[in-house]
mmCIF file of C-alpha atoms in Angstrom:
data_model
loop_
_atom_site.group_PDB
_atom_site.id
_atom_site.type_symbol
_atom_site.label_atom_id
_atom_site.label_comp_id
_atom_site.label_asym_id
_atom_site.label_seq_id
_atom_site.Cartn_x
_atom_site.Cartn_y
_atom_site.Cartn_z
ATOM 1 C CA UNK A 23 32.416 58.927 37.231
ATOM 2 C CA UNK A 24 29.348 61.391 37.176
ATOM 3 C CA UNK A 25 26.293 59.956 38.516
ATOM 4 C CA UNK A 26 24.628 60.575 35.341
ATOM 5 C CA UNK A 27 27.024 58.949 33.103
ATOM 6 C CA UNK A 28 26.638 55.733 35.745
ATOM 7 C CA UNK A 29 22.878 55.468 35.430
ATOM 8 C CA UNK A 30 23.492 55.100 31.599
ATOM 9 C CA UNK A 31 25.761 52.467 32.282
ATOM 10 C CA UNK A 32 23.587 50.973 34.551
ATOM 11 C CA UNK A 33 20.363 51.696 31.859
ATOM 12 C CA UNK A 34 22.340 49.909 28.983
ATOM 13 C CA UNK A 35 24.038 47.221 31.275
ATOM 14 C CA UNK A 36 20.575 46.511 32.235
ATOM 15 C CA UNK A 37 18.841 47.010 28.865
ATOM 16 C CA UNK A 38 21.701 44.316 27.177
ATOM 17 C CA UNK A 39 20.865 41.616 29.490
ATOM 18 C CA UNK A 40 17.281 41.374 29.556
ATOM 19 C CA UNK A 41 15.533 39.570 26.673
ATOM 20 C CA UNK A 42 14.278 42.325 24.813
ATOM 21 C CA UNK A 43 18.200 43.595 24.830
ATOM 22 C CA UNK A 44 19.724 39.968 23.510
ATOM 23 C CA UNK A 45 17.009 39.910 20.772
ATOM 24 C CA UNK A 46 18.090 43.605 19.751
ATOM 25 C CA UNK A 47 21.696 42.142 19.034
ATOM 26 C CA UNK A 48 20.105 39.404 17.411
ATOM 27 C CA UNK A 49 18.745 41.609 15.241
ATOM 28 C CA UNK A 50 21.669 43.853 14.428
ATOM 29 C CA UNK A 51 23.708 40.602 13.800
ATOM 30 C CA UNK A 52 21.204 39.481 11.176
ATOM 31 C CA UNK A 53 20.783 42.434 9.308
ATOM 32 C CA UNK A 54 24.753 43.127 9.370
ATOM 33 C CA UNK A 55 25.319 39.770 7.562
ATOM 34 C CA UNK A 56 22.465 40.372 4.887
ATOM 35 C CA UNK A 57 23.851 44.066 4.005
ATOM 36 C CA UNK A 58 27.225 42.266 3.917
ATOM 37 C CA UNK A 59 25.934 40.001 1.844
ATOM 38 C CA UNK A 60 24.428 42.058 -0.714
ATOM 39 C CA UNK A 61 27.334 44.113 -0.627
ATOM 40 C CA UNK A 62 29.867 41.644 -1.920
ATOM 41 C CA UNK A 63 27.217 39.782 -4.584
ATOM 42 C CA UNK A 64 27.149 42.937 -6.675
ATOM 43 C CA UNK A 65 23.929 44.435 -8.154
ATOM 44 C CA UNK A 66 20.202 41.853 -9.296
ATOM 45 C CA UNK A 67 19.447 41.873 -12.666
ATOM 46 C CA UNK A 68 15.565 42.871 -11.975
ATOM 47 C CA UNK A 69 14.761 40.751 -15.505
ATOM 48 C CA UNK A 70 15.882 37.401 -13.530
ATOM 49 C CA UNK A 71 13.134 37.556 -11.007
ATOM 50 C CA UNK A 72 13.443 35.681 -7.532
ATOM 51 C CA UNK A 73 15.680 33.429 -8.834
ATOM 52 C CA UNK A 74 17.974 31.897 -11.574
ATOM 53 C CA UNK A 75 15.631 28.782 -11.522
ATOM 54 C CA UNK A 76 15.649 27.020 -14.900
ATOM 55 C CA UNK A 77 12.689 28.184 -17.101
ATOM 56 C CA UNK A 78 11.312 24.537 -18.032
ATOM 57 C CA UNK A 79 11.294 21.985 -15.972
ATOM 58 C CA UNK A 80 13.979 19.582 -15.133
ATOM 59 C CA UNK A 81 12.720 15.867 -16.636
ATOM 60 C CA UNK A 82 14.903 12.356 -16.476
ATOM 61 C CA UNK A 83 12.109 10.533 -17.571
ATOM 62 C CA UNK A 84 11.036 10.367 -21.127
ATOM 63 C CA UNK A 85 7.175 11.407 -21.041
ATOM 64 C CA UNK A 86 6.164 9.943 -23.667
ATOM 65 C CA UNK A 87 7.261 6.274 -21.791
ATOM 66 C CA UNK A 88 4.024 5.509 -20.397
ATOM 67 C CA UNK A 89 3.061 5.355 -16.750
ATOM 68 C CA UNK A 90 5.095 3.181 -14.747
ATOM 69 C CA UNK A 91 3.549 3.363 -11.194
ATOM 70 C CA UNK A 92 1.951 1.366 -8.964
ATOM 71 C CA UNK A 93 -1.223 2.446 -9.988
ATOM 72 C CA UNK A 94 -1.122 3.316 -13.273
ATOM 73 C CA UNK A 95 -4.736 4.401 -15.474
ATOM 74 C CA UNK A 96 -5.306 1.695 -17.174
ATOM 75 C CA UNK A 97 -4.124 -1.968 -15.858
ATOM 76 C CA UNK A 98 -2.451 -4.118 -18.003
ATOM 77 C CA UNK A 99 -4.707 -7.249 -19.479
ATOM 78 C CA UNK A 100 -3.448 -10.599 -18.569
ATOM 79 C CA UNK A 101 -4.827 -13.922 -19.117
ATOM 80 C CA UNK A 102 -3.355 -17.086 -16.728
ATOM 81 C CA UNK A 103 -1.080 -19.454 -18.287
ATOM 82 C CA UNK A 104 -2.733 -23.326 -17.576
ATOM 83 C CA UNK A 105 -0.402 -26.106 -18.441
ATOM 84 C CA UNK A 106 -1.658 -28.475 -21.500
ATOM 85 C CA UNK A 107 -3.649 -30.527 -19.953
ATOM 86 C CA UNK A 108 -4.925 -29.160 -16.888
ATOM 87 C CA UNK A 109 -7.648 -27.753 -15.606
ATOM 88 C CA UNK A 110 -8.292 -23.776 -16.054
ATOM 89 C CA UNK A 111 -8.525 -21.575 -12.816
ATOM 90 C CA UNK A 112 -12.134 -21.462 -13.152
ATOM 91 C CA UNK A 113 -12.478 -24.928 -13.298
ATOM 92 C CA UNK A 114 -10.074 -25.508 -10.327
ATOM 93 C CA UNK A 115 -12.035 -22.797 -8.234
ATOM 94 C CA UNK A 116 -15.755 -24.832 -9.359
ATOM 95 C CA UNK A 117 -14.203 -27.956 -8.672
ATOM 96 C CA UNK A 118 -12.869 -26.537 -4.932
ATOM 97 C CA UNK A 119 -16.234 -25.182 -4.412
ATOM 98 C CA UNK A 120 -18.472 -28.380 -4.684
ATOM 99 C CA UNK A 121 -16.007 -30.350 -2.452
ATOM 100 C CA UNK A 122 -15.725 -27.317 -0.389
ATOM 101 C CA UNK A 123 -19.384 -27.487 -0.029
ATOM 102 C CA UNK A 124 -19.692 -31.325 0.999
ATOM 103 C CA UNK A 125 -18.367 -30.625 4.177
ATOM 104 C CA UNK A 126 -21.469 -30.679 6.147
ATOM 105 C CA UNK A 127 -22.444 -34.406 6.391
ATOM 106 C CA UNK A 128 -19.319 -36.077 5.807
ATOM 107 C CA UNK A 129 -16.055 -36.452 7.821
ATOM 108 C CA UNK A 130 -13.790 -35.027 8.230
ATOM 109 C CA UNK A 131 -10.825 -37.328 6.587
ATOM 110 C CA UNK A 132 -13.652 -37.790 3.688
ATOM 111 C CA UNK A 133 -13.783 -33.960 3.553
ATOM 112 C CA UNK A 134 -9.791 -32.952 3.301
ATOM 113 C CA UNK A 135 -9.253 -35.962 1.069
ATOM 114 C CA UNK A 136 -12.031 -34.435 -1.571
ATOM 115 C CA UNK A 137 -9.524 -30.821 -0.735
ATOM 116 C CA UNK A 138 -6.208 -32.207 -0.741
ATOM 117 C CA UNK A 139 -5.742 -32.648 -4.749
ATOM 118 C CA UNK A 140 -6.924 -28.938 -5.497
ATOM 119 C CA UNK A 141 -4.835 -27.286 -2.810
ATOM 120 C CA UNK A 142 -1.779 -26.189 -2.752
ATOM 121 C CA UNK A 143 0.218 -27.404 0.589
ATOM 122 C CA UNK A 144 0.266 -24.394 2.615
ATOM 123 C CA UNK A 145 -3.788 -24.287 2.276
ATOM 124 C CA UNK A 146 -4.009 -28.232 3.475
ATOM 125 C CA UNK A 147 -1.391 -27.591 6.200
ATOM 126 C CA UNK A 148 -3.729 -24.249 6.988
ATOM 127 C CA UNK A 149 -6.846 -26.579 7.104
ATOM 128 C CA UNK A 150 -5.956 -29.269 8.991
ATOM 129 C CA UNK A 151 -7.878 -29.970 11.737
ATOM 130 C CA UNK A 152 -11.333 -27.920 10.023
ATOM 131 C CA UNK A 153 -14.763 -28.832 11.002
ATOM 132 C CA UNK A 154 -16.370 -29.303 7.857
ATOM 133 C CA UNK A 155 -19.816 -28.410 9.671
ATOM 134 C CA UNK A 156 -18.327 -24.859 9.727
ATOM 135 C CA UNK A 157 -18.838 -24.604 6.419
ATOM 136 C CA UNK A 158 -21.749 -21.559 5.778
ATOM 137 C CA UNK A 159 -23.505 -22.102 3.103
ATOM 138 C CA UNK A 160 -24.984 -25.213 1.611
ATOM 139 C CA UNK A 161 -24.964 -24.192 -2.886
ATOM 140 C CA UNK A 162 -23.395 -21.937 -5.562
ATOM 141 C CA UNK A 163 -25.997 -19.392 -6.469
ATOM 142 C CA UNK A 164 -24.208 -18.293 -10.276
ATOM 143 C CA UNK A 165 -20.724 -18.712 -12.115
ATOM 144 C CA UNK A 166 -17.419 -18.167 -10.868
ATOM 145 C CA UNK A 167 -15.539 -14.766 -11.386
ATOM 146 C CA UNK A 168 -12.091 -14.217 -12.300
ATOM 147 C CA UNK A 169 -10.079 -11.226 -11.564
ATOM 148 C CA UNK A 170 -6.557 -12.122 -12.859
ATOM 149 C CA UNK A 171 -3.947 -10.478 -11.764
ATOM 150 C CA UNK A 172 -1.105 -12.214 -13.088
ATOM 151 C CA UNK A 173 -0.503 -14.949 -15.381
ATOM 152 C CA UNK A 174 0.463 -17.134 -12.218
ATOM 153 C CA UNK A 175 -2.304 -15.642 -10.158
ATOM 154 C CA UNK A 176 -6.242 -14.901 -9.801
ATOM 155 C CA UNK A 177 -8.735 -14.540 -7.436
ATOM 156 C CA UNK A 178 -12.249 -15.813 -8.359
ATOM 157 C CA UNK A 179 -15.125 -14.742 -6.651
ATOM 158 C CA UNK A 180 -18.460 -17.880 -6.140
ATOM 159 C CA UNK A 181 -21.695 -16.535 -5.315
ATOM 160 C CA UNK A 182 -23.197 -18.893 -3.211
ATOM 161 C CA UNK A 183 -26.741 -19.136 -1.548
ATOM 162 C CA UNK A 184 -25.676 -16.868 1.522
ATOM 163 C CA UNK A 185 -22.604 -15.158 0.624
ATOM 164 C CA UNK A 186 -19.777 -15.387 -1.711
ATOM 165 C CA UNK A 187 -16.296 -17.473 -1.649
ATOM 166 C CA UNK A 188 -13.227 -15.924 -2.558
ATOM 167 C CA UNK A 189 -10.737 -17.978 -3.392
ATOM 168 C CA UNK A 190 -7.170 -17.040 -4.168
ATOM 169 C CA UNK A 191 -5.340 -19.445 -7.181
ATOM 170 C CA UNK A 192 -1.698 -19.759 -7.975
ATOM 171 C CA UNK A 193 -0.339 -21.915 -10.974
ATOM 172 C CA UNK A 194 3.729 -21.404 -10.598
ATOM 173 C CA UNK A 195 4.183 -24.056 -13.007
ATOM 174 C CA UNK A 196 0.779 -23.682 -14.853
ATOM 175 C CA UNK A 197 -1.286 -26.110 -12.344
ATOM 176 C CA UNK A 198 -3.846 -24.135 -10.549
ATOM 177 C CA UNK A 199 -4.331 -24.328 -7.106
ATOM 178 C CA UNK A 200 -5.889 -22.998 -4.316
ATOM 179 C CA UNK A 201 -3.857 -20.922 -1.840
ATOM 180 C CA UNK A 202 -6.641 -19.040 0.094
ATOM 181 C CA UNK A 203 -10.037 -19.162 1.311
ATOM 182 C CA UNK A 204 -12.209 -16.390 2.483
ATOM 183 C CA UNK A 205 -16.273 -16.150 2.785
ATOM 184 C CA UNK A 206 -18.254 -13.022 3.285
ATOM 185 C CA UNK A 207 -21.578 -13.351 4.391
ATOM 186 C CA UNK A 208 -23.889 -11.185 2.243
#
């Protein structure tokens, strides 16, 4: 072998194992499949554009149906369901509030006993064992607020002389009770 014919060896050898070299191949490898490619699929119809994408857009649900998410525009109205006879969440959540608000002065049994009948067992298992001196405020300061949000549930909101009471009402059998208490200090 002629020593110029081994330096190109040597130069190519060299070249093909560095990373510039392996990327090279890379390269050639690529580009052979595409031109193969193109090759076999024949010639592009340049009226098609990029691709032979439908031209309207693929729908399975009618849109004239409404919205049907989560949060839709406009939520539905819906008034609670009270049993003949009983009280309506409002009065429930007044009624919760005044004995709710007793709690300072009295005793404890006195206190859960005035509860019990407007609470629904989780909340009187939940409030066992409450202070009724840790009451916060001492009177309502306006009407109670509804915000129903099914016919089985709604949240009413007291203003009372230093904050508000939120109270959280179920009726799963159209008797309203109350199933949460909250306060926020204003």
């Amino acid at each position: 072998m002629t020593p110029v014919r081994r330096a190109l060896e040597f130069l190519v050898t060299r070249v093909l194992r560095s990373r510039l070299g392996i990327a090279l191949v890379i390269a050639v490898l690529v580009f052979g499949v595409i031109g193969a490619a193109r090759l076999v699929s024949g010639p592009v119809d340049a009226t098609t554009g990029l691709s032979t994408r439908p031209t309207q857009p693929i729908s399975t649900v009618d849109p004239h149906a409404g919205d049907d998410g989560v949060l839709s525009s406009a939520p539905a109205a819906v008034s609670p369901k009270t049993r003949a006879g009983e009280a309506t969440p409002e009065q429930t959540a007044s009624r919760f509030t005044t004995a709710w608000l007793t709690g300072p002065g009295s005793s404890g049994d006195a206190w859960q006993a005035r509860l019990r009948p407007l609470s629904t067992p989780a909340l009187i298992e939940k409030m066992t064992g409450a202070d009724p001196e840790s009451v916060p405020a001492r009177r309502t300061a306006g009407a109670v607020t509804l915000r129903p949000r099914t016919e089985s549930f709604v949240e009413a909101l007291v203003p009372l002389d230093n904050g508000r009471l939120r109270l959280e009402l179920v009726a799963p059998d159209g008797r309203w009770l109350v199933d949460a208490v909250d306060w926020e200090r204003q």
